[in-house]
Tab-separated table of C-alpha atoms and ligand atoms in Angstrom:
chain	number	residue	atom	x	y	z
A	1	UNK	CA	66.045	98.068	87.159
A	2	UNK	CA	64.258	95.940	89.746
A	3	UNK	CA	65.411	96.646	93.422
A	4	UNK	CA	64.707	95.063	96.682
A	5	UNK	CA	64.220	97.204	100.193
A	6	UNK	CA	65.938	96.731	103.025
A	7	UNK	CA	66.606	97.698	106.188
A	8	UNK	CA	69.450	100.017	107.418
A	9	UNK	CA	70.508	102.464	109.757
A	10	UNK	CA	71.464	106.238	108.516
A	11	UNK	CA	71.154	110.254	109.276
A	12	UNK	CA	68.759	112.405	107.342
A	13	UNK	CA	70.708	115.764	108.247
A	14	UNK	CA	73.625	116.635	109.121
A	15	UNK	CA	72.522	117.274	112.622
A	16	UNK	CA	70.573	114.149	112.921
A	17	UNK	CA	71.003	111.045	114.966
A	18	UNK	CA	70.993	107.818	113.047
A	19	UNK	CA	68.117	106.276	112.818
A	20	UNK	CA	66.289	103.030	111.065
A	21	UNK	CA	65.308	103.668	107.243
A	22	UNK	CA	64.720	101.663	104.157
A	23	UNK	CA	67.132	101.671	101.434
A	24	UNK	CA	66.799	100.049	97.832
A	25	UNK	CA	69.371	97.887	97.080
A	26	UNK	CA	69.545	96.524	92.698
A	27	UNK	CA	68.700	93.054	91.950
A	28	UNK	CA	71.816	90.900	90.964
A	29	UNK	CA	73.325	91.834	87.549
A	30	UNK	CA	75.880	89.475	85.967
A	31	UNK	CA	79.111	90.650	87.915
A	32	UNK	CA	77.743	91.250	91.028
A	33	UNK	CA	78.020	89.764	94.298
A	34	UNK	CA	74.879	89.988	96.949
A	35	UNK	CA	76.060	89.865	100.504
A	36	UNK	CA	74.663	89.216	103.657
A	37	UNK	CA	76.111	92.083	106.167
A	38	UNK	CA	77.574	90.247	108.942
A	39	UNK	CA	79.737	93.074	110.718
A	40	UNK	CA	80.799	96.720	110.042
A	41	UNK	CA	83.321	98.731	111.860
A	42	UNK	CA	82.974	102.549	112.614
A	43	UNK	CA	85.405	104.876	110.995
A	44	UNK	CA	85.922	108.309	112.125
A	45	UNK	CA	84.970	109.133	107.962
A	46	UNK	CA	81.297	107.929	108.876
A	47	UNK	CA	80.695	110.790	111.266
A	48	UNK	CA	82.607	113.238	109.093
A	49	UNK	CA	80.321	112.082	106.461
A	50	UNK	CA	76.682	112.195	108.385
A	51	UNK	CA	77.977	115.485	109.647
A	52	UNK	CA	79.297	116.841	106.253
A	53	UNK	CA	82.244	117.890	107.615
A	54	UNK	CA	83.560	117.745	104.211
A	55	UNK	CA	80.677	119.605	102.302
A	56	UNK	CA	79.671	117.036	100.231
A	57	UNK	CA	77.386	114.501	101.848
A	58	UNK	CA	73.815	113.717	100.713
A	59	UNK	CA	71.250	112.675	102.766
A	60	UNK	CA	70.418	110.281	104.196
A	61	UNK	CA	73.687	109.324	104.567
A	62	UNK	CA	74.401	105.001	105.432
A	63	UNK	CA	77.183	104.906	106.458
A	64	UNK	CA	79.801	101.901	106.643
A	65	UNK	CA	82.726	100.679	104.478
A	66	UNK	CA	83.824	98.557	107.021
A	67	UNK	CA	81.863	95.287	105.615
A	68	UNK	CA	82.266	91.476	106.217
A	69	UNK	CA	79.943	89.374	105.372
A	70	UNK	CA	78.770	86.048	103.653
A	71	UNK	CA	78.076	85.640	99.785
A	72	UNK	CA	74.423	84.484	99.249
A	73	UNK	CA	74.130	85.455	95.114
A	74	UNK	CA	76.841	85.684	92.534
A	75	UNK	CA	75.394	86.785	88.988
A	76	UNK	CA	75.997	84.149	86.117
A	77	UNK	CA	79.469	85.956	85.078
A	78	UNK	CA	80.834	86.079	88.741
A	79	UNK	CA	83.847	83.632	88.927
A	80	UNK	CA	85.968	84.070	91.815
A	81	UNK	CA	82.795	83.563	94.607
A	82	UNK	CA	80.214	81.103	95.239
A	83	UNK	CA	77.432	81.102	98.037
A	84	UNK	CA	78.627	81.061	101.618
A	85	UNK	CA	82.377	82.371	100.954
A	86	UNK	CA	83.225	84.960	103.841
A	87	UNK	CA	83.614	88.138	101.845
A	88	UNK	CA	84.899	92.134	102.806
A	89	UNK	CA	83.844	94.752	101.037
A	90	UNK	CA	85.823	98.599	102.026
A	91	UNK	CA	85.584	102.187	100.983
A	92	UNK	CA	85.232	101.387	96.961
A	93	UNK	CA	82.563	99.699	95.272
A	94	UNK	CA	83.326	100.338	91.562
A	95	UNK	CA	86.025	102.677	89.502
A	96	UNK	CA	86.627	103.098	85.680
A	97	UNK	CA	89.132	100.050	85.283
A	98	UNK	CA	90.554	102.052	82.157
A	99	UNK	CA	92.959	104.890	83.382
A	100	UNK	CA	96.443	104.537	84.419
A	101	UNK	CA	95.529	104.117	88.119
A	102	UNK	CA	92.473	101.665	87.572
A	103	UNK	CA	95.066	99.623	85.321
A	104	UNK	CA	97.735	99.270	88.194
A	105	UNK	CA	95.514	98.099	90.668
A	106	UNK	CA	95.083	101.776	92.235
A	107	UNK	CA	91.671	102.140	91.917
A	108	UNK	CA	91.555	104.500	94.957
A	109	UNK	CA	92.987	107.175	92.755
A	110	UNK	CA	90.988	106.447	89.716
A	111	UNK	CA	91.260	109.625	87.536
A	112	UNK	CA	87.562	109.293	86.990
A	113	UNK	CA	86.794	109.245	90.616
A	114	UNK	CA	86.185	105.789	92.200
A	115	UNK	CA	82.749	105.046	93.728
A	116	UNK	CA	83.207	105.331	97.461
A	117	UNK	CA	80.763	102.581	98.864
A	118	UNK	CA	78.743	104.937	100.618
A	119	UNK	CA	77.787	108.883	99.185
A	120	UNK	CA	79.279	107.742	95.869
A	121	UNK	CA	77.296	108.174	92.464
A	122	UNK	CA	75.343	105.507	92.440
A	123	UNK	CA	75.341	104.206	88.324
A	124	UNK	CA	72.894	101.693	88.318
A	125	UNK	CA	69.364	103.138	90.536
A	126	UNK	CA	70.432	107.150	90.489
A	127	UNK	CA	70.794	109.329	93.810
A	128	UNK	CA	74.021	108.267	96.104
A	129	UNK	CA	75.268	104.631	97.325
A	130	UNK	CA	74.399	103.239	100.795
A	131	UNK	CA	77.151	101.373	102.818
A	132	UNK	CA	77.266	98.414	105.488
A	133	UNK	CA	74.853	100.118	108.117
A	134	UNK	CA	72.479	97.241	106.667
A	135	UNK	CA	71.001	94.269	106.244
A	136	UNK	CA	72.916	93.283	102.905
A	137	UNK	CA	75.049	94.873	99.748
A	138	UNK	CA	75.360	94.624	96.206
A	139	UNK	CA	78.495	94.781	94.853
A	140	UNK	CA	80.577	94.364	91.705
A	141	UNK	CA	82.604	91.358	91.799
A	142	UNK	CA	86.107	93.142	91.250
A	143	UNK	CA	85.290	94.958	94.341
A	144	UNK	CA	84.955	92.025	96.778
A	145	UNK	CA	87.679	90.384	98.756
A	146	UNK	CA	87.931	87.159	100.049
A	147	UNK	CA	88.165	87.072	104.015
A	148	UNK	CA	90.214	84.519	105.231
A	149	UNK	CA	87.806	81.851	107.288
A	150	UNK	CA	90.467	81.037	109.773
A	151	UNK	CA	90.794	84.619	111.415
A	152	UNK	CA	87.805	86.681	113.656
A	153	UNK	CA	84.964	87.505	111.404
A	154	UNK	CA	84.452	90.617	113.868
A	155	UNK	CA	87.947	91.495	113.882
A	156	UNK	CA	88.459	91.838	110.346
A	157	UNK	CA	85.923	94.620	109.811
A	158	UNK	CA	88.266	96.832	110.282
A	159	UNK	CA	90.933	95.934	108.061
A	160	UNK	CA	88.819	96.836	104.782
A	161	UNK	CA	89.377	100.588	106.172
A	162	UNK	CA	91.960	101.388	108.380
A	163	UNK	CA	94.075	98.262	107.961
A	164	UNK	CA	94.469	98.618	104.592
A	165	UNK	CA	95.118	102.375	105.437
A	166	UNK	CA	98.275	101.787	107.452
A	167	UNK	CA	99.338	98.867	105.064
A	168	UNK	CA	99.518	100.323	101.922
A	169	UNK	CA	101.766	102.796	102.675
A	170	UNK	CA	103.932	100.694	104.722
A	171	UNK	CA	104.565	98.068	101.432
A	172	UNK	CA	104.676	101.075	98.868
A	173	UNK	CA	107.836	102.756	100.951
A	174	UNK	CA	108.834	99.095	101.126
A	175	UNK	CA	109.631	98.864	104.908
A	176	UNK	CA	111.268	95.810	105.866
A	177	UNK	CA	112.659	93.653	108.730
A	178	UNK	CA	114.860	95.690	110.627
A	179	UNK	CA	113.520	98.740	109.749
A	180	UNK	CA	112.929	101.605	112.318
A	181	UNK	CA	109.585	102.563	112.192
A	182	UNK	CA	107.811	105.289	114.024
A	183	UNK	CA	103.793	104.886	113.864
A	184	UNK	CA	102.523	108.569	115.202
A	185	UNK	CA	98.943	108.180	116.937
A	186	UNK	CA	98.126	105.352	118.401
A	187	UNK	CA	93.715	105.037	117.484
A	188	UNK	CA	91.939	103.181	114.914
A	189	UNK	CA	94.767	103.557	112.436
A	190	UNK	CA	97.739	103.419	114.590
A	191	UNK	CA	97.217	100.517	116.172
A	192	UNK	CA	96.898	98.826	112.961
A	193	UNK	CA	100.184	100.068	111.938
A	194	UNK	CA	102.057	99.095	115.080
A	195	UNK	CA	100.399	95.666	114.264
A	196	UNK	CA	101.721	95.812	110.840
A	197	UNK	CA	104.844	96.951	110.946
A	198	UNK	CA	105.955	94.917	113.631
A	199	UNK	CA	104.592	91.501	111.470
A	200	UNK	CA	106.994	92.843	108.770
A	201	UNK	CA	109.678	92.685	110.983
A	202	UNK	CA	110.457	96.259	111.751
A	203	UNK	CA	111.674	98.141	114.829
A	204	UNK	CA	108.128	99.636	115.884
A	205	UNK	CA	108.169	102.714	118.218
A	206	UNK	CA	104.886	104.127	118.999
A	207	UNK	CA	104.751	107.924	119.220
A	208	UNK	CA	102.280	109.406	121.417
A	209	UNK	CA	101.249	112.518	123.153
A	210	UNK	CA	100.119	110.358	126.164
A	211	UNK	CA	102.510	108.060	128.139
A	212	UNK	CA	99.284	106.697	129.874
A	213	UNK	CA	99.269	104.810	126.087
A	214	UNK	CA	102.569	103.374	126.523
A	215	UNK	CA	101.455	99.809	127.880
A	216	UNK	CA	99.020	99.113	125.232
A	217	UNK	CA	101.679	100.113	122.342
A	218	UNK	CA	103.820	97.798	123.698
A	219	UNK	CA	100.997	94.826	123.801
A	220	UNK	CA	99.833	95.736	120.425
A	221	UNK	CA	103.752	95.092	118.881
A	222	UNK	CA	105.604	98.305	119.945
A	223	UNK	CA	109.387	97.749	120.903
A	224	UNK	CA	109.638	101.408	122.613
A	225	UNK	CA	107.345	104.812	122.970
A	226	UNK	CA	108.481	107.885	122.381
A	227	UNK	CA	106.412	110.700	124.075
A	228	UNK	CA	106.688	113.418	121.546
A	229	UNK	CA	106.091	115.813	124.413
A	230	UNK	CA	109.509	115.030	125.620
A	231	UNK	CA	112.119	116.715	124.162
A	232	UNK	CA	115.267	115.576	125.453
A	233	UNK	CA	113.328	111.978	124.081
A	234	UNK	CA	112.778	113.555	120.793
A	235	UNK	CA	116.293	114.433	120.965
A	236	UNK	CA	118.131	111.404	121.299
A	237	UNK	CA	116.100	110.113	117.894
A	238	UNK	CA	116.799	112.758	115.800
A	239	UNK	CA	117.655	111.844	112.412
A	240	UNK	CA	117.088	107.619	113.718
A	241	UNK	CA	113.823	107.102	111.233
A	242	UNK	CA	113.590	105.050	108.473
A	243	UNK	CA	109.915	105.841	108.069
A	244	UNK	CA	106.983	107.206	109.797
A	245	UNK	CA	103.284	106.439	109.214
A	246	UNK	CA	101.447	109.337	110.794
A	247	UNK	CA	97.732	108.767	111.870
A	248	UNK	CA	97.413	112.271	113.867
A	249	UNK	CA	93.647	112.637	112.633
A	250	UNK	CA	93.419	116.698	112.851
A	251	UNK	CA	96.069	119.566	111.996
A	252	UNK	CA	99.243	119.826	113.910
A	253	UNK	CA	102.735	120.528	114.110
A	254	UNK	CA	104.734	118.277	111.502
A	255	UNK	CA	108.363	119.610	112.006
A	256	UNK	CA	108.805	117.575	115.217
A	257	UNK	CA	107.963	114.736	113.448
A	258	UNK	CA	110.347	115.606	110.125
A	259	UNK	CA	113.092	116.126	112.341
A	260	UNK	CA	112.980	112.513	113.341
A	261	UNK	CA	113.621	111.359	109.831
A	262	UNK	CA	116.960	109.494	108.371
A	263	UNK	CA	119.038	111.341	105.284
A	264	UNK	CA	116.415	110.578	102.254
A	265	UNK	CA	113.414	108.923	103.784
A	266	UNK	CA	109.648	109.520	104.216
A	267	UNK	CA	107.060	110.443	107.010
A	268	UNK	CA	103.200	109.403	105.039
A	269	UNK	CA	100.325	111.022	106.512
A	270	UNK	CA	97.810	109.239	106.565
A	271	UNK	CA	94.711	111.038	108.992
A	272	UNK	CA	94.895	114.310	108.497
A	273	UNK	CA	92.426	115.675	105.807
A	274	UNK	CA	92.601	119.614	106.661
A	275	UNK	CA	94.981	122.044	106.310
A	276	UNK	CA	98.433	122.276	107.739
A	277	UNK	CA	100.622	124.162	110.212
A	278	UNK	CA	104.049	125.086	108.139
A	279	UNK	CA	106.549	123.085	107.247
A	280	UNK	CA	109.854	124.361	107.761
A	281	UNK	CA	111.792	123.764	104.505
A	282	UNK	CA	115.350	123.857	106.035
A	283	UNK	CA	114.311	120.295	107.824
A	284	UNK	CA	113.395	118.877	104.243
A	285	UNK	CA	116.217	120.371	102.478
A	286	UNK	CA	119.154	119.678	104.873
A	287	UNK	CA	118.584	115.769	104.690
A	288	UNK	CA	116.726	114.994	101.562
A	289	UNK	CA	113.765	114.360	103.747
A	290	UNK	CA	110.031	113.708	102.199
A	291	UNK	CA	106.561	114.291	102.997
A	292	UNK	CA	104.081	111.990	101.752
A	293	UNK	CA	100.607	111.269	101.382
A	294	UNK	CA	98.399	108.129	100.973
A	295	UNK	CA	94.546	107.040	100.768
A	296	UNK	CA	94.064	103.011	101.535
A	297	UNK	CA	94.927	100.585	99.054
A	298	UNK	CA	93.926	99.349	95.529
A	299	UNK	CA	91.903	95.992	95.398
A	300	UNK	CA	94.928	94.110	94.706
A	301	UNK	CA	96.750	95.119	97.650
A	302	UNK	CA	93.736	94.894	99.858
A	303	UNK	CA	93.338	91.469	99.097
A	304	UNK	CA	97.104	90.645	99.853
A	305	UNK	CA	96.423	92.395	102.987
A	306	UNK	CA	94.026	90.346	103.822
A	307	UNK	CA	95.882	87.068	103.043
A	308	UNK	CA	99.168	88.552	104.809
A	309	UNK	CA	96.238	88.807	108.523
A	310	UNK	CA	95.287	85.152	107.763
A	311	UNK	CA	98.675	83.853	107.491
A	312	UNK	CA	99.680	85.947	110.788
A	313	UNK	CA	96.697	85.658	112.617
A	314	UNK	CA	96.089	89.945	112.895
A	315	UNK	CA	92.782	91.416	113.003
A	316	UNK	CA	91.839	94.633	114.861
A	317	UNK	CA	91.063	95.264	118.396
A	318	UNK	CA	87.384	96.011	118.582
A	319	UNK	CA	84.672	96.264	120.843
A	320	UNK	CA	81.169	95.369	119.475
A	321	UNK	CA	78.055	97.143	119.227
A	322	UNK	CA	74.235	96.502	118.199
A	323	UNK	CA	73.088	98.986	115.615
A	324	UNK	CA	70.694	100.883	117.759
A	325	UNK	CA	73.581	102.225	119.692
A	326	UNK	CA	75.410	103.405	117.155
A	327	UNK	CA	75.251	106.990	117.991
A	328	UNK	CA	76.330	106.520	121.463
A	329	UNK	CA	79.374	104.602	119.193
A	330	UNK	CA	79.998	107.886	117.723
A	331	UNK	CA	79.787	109.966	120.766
A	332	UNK	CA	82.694	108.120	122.078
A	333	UNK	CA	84.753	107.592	118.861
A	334	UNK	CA	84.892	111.500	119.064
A	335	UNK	CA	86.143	111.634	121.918
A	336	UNK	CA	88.621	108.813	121.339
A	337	UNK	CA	87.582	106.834	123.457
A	338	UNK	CA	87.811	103.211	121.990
A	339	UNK	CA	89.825	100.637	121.781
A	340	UNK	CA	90.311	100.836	118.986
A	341	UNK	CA	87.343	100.330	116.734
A	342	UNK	CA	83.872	99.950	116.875
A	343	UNK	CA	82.092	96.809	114.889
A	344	UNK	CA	78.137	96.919	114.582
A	345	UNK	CA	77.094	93.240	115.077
A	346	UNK	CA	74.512	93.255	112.188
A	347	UNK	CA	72.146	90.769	114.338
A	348	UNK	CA	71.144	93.017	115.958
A	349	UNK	CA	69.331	95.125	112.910
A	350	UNK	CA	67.901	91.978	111.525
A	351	UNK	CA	65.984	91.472	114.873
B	1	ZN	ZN1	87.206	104.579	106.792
B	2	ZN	ZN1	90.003	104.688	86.791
């Protein structure tokens, strides 16, 4: 298959910075769309994946699912895009459209393993698939959303990751106006949820370890903070919960949390990839309580997402970058210290 090089920006080892590299990217086949990488946000899964935190990372590792750009080739069997339509592409790129999940629209827990856009299998030139660090993507059709042209180009990077992260659970447990919602975390994630949940109409209060967070919850869409540190706080809303989305990245103490919970409803967790400290049973049992978990969104519901932001003006709170400071960009995203995502300006490689 014929392939064209370009440039992009990615870590050879595990222990190396990122740094500029060619990639090959395939020629156009019928149901693909070529894109021109405008922007790509940072997740916290980039630098778990450069630093194979999870073991299985192959090198080098381009990073980026996270992508907005503009269309400049459809193949001849591409329908729903032309040249110059503002397009997203997130953590998917392709998935086996025939089992259960691929059918509904859940392609993010295709039984056959979907193709994660960057250290997938890559079917079509061999080796491992390269994400939005660079200069442009190819990308099946199915697999491309249409970015609303009235919102912030920059701004909507992260949406293809950790907006549809904190929306997908929020519409599958069907939270609606009125609803109390605790969002647990407030980063990357959690602010997106706080965002969400309060454009669905829900009572949104932002738990935090921090009270020095408290003013930018409440800014973001927060009605009240909790500081889970506080325990007559935690106290007075026991049992008050009609859901809670929690974006606590690393392991820690869930029965807090559970306690917080309504008679039969559901704390998701959403960040935490790792083990966990124990649950105590008696908290689940004694109110029907559940513990849930959930990985971003099928296409479908990424693209309704995405129409949901453009009809209520939401994008993410970023703070932009050029590629060549990207690892300074992780430094600091490891340390938290963003608010509250990253977005490479993709200018700035093309230079
Ligand atoms: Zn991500
Ligand atoms: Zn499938």
């Amino acid at each position: 298959m014929s392939q064209v090089e370009v440039k992009a920006y990615g870590a050879k080892a595990s222990d190396a910075d990122l740094e500029q590299l060619d990639i090959k990217r395939r020629e156009v086949l019928p149901n693909d769309v070529k894109i021109d990488i405008l922007y790509c946000g940072v997740c916290h899964s980039d630098i778990h994946q450069v630093r194979n935190d999870w073991g299985n990372s192959k090198y080098p590792v381009v990073p980026g699912h996270e992508i907005i750009g503009r269309v400049i080739e459809t193949g001849n069997e591409v329908s729903k895009f032309k040249e110059g339509d503002l397009v997203g592409v997130g953590c998917m790129v392709d998935s086996c459209q025939e089992c259960e999940s691929c059918k509904e629209g859940l392609e993010q827990y295709c039984e056959n393993g979907m193709v994660g856009t960057y250290n997938g299998k890559d079917e079509h030139l061999g080796g491992h698939t390269f994400g939005g660090y660079s200069e442009t993507v190819v990308v099946r059709e199915k697999f491309v959303l249409k970015v609303p042209e009235n919102i912030d180009a920059k701004g909507a990077a992260p949406l293809l990751c950790a907006g549809i992260t904190t929306w997908s659970p929020l519409r599958h447990w069907k939270v609606k106006k009125g609803d109390k919602v605790g969002v647990i975390g407030l980063g990357g994630l959690g602010h997106m949820g706080v965002k969400f949940a309060a454009a669905l109409g829900a009572k949104v209060v932002m738990i935090t370890t921090s009270p020095g967070k408290s003013e930018d919850a409440k800014k973001l869409g927060a009605d009240e903070v909790l500081i889970s540190k506080d325990k007559e706080q935690m106290k007075k809303h026991a049992a008050s919960f009609d859901f809670l989305l929690n974006t606590v990245p690393v392991k820690h103490d869930l029965n807090p949390y559970i306690n917080l919970l309504k008679r039969d409803t559901t704390m998701v967790l959403v960040g935490a990839i790792e083990p966990l400290e124990e649950m105590h049973g008696g908290l689940l049992i004694t109110k029907r309580r559940n513990v849930a978990g959930s990985v971003i969104g099928g296409i479908p519901e990424t693209q309704e997402m995405l129409d949901f932001c453009g009809e209520h003006n939401i994008v993410s709170d970023i703070e932009m970058i050029d590629m060549q400071n990207i690892n300074e960009a992780f430094e600091r995203v490891t340390k938290s210290d963003v608010k509250y995502r990253f977005v490479i300006d993709m200018k700035s490689l093309k230079n």
